[in-house]
Short mmCIF file of C-alpha atoms in Angstrom, two decimals:
data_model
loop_
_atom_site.label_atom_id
_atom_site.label_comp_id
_atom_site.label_asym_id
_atom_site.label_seq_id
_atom_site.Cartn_x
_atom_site.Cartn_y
_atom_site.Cartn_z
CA UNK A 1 0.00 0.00 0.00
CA UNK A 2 1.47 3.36 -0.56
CA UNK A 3 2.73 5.15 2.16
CA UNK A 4 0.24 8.28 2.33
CA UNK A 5 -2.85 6.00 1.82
CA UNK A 6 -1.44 3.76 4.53
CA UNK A 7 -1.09 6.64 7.11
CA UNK A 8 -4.25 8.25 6.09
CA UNK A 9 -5.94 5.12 6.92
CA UNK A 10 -4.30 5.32 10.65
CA UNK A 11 -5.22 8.38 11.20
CA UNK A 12 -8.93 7.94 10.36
CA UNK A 13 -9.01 5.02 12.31
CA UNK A 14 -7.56 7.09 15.38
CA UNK A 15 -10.23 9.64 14.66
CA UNK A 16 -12.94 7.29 14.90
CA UNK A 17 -11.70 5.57 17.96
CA UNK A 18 -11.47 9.47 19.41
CA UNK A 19 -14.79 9.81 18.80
CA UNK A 20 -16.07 6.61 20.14
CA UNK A 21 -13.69 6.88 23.26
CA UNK A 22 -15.22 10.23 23.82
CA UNK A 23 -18.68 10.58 22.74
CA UNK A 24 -20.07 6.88 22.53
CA UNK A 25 -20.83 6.63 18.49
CA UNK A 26 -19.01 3.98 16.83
CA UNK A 27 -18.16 4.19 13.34
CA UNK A 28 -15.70 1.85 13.63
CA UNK A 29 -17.59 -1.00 11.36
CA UNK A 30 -18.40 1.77 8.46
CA UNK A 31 -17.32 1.21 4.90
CA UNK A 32 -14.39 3.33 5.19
CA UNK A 33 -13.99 4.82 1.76
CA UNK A 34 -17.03 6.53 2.19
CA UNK A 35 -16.29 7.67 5.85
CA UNK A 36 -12.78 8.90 4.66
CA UNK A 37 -14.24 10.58 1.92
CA UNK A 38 -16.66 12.39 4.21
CA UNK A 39 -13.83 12.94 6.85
CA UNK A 40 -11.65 14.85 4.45
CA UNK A 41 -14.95 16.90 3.63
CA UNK A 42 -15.55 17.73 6.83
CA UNK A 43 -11.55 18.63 7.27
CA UNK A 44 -11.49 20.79 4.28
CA UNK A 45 -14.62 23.32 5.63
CA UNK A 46 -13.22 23.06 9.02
CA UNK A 47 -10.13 24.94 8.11
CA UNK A 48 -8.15 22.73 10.12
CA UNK A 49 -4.35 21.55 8.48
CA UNK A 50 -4.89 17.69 9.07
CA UNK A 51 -6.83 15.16 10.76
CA UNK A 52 -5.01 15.00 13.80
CA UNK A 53 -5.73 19.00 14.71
CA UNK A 54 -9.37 18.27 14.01
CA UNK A 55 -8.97 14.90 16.07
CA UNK A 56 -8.09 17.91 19.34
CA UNK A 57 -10.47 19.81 18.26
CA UNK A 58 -13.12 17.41 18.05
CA UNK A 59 -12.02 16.24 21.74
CA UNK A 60 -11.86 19.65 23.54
CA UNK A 61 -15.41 21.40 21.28
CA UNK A 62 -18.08 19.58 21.35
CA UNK A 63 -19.89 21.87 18.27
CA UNK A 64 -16.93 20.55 16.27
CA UNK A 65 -17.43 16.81 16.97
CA UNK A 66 -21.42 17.82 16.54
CA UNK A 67 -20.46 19.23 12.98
CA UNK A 68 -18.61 15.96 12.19
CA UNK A 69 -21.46 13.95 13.21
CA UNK A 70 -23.42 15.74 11.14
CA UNK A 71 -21.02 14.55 7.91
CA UNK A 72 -20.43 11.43 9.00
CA UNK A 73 -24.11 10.70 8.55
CA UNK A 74 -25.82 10.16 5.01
CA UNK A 75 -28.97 12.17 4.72
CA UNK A 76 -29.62 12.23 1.42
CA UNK A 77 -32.93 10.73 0.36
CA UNK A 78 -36.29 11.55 -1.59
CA UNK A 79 -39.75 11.05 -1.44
CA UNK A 80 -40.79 7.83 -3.44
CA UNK A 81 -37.28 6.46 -4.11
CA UNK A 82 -37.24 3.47 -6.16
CA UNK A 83 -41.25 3.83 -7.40
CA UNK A 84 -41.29 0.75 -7.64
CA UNK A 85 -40.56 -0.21 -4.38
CA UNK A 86 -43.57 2.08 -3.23
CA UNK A 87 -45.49 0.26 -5.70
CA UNK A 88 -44.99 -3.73 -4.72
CA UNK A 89 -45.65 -2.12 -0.80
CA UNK A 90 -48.93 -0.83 -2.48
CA UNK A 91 -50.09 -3.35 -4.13
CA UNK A 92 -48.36 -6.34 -2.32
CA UNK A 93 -47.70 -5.76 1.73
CA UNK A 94 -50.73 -3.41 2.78
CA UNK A 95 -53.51 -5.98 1.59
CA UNK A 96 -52.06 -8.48 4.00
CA UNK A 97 -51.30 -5.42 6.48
CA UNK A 98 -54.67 -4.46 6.29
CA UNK A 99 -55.67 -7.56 8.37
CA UNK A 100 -53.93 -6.64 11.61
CA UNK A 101 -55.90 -4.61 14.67
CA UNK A 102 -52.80 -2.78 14.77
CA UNK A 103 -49.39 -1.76 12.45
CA UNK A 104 -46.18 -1.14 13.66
CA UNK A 105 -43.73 0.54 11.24
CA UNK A 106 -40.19 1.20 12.17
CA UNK A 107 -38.44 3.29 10.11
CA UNK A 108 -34.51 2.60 10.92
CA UNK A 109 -31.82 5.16 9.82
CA UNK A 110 -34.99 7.85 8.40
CA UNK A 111 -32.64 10.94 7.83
CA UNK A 112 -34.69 13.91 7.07
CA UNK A 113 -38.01 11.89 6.80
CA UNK A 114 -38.65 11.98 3.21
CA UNK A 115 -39.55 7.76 2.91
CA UNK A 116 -41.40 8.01 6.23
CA UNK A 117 -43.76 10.23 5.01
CA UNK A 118 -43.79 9.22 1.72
CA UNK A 119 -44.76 5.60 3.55
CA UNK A 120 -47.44 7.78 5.40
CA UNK A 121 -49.26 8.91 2.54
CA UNK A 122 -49.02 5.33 1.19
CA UNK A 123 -50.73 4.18 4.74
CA UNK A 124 -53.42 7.35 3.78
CA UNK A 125 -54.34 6.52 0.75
CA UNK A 126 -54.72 2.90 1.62
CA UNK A 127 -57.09 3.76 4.47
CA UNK A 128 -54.75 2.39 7.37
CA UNK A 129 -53.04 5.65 8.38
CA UNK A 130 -55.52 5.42 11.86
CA UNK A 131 -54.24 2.17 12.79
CA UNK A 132 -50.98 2.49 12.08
CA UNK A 133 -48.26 3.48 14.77
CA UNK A 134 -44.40 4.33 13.16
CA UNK A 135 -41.59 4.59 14.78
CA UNK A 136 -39.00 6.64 13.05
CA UNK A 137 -35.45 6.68 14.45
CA UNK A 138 -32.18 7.68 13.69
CA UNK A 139 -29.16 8.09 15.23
CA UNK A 140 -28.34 12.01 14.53
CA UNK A 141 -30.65 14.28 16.83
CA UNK A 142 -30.28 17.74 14.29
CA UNK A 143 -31.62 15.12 11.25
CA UNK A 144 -34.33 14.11 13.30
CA UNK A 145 -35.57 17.42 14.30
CA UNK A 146 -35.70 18.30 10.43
CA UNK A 147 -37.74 15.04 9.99
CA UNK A 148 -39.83 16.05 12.43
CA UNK A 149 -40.63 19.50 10.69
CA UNK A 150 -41.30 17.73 7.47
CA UNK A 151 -40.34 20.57 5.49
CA UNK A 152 -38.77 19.77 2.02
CA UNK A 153 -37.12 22.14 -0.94
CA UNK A 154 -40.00 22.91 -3.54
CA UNK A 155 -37.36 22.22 -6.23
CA UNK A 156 -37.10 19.25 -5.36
CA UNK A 157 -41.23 18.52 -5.05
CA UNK A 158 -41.39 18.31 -9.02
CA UNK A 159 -39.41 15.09 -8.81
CA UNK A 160 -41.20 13.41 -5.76
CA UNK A 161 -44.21 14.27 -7.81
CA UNK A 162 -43.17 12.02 -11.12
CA UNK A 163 -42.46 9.49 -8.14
CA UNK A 164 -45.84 9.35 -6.44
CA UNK A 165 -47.28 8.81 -9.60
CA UNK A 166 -44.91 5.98 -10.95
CA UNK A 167 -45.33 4.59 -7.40
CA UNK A 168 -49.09 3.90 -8.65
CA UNK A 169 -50.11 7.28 -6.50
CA UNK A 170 -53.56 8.61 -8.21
CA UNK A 171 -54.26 11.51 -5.83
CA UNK A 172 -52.72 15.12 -6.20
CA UNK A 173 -49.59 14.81 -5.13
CA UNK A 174 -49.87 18.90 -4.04
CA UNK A 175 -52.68 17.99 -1.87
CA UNK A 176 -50.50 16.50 0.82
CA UNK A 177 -48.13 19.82 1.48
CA UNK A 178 -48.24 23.43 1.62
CA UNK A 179 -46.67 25.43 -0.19
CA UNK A 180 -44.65 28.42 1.43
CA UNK A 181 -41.91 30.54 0.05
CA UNK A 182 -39.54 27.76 -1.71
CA UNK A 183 -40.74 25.12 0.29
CA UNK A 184 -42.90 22.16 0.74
CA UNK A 185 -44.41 21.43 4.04
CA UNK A 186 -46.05 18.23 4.66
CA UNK A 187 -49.65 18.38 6.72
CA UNK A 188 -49.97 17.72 10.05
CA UNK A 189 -52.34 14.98 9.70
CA UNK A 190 -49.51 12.82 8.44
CA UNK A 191 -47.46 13.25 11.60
CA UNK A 192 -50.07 12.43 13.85
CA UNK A 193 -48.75 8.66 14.43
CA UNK A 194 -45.25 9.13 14.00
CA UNK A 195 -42.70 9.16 17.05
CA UNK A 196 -39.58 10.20 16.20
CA UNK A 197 -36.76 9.21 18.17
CA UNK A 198 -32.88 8.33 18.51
CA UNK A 199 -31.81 5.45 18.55
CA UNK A 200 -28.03 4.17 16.80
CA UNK A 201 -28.57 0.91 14.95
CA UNK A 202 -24.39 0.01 15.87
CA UNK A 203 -25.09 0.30 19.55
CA UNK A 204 -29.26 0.06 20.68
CA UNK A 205 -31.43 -2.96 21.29
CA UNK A 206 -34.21 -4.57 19.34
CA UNK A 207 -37.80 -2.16 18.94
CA UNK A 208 -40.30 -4.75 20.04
CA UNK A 209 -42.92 -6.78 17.36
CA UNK A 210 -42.76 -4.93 14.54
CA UNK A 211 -44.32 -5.56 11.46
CA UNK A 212 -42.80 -3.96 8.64
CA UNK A 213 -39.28 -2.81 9.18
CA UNK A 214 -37.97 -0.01 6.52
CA UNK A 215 -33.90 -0.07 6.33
CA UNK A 216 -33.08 1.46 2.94
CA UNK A 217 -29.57 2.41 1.80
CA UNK A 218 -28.33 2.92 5.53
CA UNK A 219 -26.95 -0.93 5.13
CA UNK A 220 -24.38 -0.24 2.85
CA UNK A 221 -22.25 1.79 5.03
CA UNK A 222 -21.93 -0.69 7.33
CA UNK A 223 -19.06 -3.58 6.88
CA UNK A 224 -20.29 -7.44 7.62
CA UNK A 225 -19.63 -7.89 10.98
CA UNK A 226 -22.53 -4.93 11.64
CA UNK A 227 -24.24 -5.83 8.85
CA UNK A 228 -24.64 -8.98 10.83
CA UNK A 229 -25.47 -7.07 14.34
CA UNK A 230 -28.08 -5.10 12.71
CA UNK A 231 -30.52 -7.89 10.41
CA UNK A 232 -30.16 -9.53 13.69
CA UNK A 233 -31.92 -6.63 15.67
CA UNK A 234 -34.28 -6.42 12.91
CA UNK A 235 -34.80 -10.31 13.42
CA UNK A 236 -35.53 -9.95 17.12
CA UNK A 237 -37.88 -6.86 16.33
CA UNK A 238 -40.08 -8.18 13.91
CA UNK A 239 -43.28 -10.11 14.53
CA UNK A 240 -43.35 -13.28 12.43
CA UNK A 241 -44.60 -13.01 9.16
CA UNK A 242 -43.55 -9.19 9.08
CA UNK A 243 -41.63 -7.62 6.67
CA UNK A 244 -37.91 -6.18 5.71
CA UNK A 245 -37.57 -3.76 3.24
CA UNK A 246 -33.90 -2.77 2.49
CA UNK A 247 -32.02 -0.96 -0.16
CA UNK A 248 -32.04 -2.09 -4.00
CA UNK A 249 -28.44 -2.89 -4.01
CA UNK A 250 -28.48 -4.38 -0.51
CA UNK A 251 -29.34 -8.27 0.11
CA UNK A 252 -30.29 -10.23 3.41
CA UNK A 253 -28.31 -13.46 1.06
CA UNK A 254 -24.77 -13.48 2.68
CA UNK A 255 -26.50 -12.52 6.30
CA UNK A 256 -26.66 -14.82 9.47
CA UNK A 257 -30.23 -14.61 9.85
CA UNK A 258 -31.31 -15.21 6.05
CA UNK A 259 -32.49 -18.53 6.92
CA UNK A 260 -35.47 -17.21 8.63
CA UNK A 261 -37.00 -15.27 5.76
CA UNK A 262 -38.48 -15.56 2.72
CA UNK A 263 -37.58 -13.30 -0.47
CA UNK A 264 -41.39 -11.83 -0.67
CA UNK A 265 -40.49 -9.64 -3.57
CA UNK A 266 -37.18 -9.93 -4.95
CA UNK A 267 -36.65 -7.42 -7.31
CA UNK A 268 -37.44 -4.62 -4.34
CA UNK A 269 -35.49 -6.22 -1.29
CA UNK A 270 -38.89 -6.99 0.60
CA UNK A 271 -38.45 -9.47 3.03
CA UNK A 272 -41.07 -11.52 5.03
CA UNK A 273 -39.81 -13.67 8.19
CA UNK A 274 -41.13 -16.75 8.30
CA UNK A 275 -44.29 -17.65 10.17
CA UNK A 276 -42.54 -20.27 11.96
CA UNK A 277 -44.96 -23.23 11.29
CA UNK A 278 -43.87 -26.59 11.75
CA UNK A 279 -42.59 -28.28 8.50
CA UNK B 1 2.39 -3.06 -13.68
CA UNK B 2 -1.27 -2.23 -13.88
CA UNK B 3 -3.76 -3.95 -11.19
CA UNK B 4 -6.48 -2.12 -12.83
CA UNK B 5 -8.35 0.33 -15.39
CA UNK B 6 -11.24 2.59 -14.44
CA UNK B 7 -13.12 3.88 -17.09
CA UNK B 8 -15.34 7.58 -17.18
CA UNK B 9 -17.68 8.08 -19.65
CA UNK B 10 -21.17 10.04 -20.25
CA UNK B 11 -22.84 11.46 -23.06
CA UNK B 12 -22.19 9.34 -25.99
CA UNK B 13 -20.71 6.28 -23.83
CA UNK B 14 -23.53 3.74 -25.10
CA UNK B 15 -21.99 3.95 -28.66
CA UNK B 16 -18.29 4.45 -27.38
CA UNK B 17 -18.47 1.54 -24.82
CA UNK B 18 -19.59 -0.87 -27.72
CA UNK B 19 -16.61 -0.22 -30.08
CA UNK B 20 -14.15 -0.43 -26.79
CA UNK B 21 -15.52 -3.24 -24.74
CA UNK B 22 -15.55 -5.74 -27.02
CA UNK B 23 -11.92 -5.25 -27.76
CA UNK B 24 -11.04 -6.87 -24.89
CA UNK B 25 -9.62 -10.34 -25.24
CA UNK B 26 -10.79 -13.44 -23.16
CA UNK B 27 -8.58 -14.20 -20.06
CA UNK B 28 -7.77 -10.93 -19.71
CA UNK B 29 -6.48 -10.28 -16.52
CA UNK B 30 -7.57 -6.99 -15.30
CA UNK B 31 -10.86 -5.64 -13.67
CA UNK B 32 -12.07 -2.83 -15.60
CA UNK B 33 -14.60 -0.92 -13.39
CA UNK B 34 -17.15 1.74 -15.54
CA UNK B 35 -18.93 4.53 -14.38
CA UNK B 36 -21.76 5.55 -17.41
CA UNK B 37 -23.82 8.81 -16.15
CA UNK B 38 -26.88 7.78 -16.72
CA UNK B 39 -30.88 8.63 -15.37
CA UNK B 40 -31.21 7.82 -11.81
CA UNK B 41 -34.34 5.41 -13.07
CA UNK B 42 -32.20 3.34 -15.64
CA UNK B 43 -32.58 -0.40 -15.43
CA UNK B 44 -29.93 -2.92 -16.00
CA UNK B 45 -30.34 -2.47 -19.52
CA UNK B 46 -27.01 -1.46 -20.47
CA UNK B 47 -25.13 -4.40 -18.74
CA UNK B 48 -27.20 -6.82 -19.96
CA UNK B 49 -26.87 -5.32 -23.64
CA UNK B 50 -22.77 -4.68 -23.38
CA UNK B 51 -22.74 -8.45 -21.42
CA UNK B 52 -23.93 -9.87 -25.29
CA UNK B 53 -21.66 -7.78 -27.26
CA UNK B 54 -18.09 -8.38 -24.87
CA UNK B 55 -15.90 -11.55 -23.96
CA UNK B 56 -15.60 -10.87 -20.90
CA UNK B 57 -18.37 -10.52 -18.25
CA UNK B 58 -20.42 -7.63 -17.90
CA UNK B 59 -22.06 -7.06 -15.07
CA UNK B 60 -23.06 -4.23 -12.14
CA UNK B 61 -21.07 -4.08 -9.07
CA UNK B 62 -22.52 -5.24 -5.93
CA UNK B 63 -21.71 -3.90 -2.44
CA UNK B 64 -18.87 -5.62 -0.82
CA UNK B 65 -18.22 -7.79 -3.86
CA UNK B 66 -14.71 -8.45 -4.13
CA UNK B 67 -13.25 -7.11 -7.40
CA UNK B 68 -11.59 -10.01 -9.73
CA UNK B 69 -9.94 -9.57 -12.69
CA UNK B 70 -11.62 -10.69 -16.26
CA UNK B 71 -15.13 -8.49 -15.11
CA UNK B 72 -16.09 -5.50 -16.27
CA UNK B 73 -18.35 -3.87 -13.82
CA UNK B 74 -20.39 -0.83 -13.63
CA UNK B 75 -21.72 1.47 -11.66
CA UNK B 76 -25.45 0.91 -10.59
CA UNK B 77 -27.76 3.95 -11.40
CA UNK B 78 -28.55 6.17 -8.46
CA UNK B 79 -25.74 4.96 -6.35
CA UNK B 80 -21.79 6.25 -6.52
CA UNK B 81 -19.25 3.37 -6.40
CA UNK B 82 -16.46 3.53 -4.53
CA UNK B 83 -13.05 1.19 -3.57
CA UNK B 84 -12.19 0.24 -0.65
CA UNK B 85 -8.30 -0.25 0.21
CA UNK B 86 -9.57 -4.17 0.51
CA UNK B 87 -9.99 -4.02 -3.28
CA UNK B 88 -13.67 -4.33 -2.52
CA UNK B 89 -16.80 -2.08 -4.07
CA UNK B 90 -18.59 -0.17 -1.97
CA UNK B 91 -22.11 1.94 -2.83
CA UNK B 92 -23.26 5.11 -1.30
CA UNK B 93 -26.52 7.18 -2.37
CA UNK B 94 -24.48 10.28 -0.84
CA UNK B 95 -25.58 13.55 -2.87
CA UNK B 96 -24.50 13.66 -6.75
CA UNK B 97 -20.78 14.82 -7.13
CA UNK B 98 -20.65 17.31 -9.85
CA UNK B 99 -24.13 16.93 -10.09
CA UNK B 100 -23.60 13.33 -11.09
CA UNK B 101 -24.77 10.10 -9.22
CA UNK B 102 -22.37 7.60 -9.70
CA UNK B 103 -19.70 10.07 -9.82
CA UNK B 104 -16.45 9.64 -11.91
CA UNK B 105 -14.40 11.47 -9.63
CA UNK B 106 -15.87 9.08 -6.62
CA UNK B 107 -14.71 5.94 -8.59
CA UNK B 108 -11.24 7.70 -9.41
CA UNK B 109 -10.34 9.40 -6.21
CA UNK B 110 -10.92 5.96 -4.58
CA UNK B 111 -9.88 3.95 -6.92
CA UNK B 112 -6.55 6.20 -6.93
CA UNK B 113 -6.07 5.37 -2.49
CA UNK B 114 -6.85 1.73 -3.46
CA UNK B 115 -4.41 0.17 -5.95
CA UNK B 116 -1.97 3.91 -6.07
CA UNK B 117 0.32 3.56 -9.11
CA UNK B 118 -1.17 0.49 -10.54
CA UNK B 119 -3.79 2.08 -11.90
CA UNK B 120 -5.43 3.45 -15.04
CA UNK B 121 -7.66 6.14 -15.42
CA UNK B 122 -9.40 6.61 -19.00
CA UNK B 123 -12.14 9.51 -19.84
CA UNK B 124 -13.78 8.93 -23.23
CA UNK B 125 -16.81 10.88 -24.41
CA UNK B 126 -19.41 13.23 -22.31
CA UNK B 127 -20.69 16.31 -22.11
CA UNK B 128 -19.64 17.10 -18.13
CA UNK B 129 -16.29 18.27 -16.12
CA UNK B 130 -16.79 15.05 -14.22
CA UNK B 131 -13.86 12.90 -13.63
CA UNK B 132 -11.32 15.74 -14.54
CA UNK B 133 -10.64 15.74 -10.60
CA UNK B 134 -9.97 12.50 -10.45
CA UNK B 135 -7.93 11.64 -13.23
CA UNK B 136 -5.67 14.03 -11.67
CA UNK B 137 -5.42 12.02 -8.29
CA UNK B 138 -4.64 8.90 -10.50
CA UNK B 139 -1.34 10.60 -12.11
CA UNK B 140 -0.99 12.13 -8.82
CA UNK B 141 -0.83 8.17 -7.08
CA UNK B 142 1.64 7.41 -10.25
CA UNK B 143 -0.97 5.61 -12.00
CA UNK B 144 -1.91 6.16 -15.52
CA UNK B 145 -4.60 8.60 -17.24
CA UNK B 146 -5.87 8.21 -20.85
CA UNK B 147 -7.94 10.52 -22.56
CA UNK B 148 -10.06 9.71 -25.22
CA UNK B 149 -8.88 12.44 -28.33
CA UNK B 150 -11.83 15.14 -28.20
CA UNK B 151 -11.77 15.38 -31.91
CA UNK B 152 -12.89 11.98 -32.09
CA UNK B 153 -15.22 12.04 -29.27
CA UNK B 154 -19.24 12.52 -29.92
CA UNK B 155 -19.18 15.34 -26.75
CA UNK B 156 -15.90 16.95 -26.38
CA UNK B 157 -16.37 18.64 -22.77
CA UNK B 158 -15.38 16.02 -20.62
CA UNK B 159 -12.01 14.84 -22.49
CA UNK B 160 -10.96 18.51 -23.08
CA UNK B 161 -12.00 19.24 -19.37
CA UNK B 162 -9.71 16.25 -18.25
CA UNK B 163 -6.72 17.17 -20.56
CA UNK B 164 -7.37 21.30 -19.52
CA UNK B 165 -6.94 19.76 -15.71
CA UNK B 166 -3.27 18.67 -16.10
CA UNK B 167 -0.73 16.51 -17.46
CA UNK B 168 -2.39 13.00 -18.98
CA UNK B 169 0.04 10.18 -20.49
CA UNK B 170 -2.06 9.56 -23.94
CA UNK B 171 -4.24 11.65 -25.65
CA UNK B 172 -5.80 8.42 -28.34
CA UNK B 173 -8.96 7.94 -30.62
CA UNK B 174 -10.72 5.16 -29.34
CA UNK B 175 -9.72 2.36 -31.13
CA UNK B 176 -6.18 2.83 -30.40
CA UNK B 177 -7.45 3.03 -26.46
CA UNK B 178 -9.03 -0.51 -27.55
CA UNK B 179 -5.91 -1.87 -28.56
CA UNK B 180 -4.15 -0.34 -26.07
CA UNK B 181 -6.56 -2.13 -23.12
CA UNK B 182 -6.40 -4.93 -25.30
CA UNK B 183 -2.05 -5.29 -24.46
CA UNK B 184 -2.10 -3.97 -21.59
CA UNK B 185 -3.15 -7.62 -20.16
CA UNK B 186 -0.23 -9.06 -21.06
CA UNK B 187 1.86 -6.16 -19.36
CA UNK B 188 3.03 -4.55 -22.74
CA UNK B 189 2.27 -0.55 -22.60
CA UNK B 190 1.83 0.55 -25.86
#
């Protein structure tokens, strides 16, 4: 390995076990091209020479290790990503949904809340939004106080828009936000059954009989040994016969709990764990 | 010499990848690793249509898939594709990189950490200053960076952006590139 890449590694790693030492989050089993990547972002606006001044910084000023947080976590995400994923929920998970008294969502890793409301609206539309309680968590307090606002850019509304409607959405799409000054903000009514709350998926405990578990694109960060951790906290938190949606590029396959579910629909990483019956 | 090739292309890269691609010899032993700009909604379409025209196999990369030599894999759409020093793909849906998701310059500049000077960096056709930025961390890591010629190119932007960036090793049309990726398996450079 060449001798700069080498070191930079070491010194990322020293960050990161900094961080952990000192504030509790562990980004120790990240994917760490993408960490490093964001690292040297973070160093760049900071102002600071290298990464072991903004490794003392980041010990002695807590605003600077909140700022790092802050990039070290991935909030980018839209309204209806992957229509088609919206669509096989539509059309293929809320008719058997729609039998239970009660639906618990948990929404894992929800950044800014763009899929947990877009999953609110599908709940709406489907007539279950009044018996349906969500839990949307994520590990970065300042991304979950956006998520909690609900307010979105109105450039980007034109796009979540074309979404709904490939997602099989036959409402107006405008009827679910208000429009103020460049942005979007989703209605009240939507919120009314959604707790938001922390909770880090490297270091918390199972959320109790779910049934339908949302994890999309928060997976990939993670290297196999977490990867492991975490379908096994989805394992313990889902009812059986509930569901796992993750990511289109990420796959239950190579995990230690794949055994106990079935691929429900393939081509959009939805999941169903087993109902258990004898064989 | 070369562990390697990474390959940038955009506007015009359906038609450029199928005179290149299929230049490539079976057995070769190199991973060449693609990223096409293309609409965040695309299918697999252009894998599966480049995997019937090539000798080699042409497929998307999939997180944490190890990278082996004889593949040529792409970028999925909507995602940027990045190396880890483990010679392993990763994916990330962080925000577009010069407003491009996958991102050239995400494939290059980690590409570049990954396998240093045994790399190559080629930019062929597109309409977009992506990937000028990284082809410059390749030559910087002592790898290699290729340029398709612009004159030849169908959009001229992003191989005159590259060459406008700093110093690149060959300036070629692309079917010298071809034959060049073709030799380069058995260690011959040029």
């Amino acid at each position: 390995m060449d001798k700069d890449a080498e070191n930079l590694m070491i010194e990322v790693q020293l960050l990161l076990n900094a961080v952990y030492l000192k504030y509790g989050y562990d980004f120790r089993g990240y994917s760490e091209a993408s960490l490093k990547r964001r690292i040297l972002r973070n160093l760049a606006f900071s102002g600071y020479r290298n990464i072991p001044e903004l490794l003392r910084h980041v010990l002695c000023d807590k605003s600077c290790f909140e700022k790092l947080l802050l990039d070290l976590s991935i909030n980018v995400t839209d309204m209806f990503r992957d229509p088609l994923f919206y669509k096989a929920i539509r059309d293929q998970v809320l008719p058997d949904l729609k039998k239970l008294p009660l639906i618990k969502v948990w929404h894992a890793g929800c950044a800014s809340g763009e899929e947990v409301y877009s999953m609110a609206i599908l709940f709406f539309e489907a007539g279950l939004h009044q018996k349906t309680q969500v839990y949307a968590t994520d590990f970065n307090e300042k991304i979950l106080i956006a998520a909690k606002e609900g307010i979105y850019s109105l450039e980007k509304i034109k796009g979540y828009t074309s979404n709904y409607h490939q997602s099989g959405g036959k409402s107006s799409f405008g009827d679910y936000y208000a429009a103020r000054n460049k942005h979007a903000a989703i209605h009240a009514s939507f919120k009314k059954n959604i707790v938001f709350a922390h909770h880090n998926l490297v270091s918390d405990g199972p959320f109790g009989e779910m049934d339908l578990i949302l994890c999309r694109n928060v997976l990939i960060y993670f290297n196999r040994n977490l990867q492991n951790r975490v379908f096994d906290l989805f394992n313990d938190s889902l009812d059986q016969g509930g569901y796992l949606c993750l990511g289109s590029k990420e796959s239950l396959r190579y995990s230690t709990c794949s055994d106990g579910f079935e691929d429900f629909v393939p081509k959009e990483k939805i999941y169903r764990k087993t109902l258990g019956l004898p064989v | 010499m070369i562990d390697a090739v990474v390959i940038g292309v955009s506007a015009g890269g359906t038609t450029a990848l199928r005179i290149l691609l299929p230049c490539l010899p079976v057995r070769y032993n190199l991973p060449v690793i693609i990223v096409q700009h293309s609409h965040p909604g695309s299918d697999d379409f252009l894998t599966r249509y480049l995997n019937d025209k090539c000798r080699l196999m042409v497929k998307q990369a999939e997180e944490k898939e190890p990278i082996l030599q004889g593949i040529i894999y792409f970028a999925p759409p909507n995602y940027h594709l990045l190396i880890e020093m483990d010679r392993s793909f990763s994916l990330s849906v962080e925000e577009p990189v010069n407003f491009a998701r996958p991102s050239i310059d995400v494939l290059f500049e980690t590409a570049a950490e990954a396998y240093g000077s045994k790399l190559m960096g080629i930019i062929l056709t597109g309409a977009s200053a992506d990937g000028a930025r990284g082809l410059m961390k390749i030559k910087s890591a002592g790898g290699i960076a290729v340029v398709q010629d612009p004159r030849t190119a169908e959009a001229e932007i992003m191989p005159k952006s590259a060459i406008s960036a700093g110093e690149v090793d060959f300036i070629l049309p692309l079917e010298a590139i071809g034959k060049f990726l073709a030799r380069l398996s058995d260690g011959v450079m040029l």
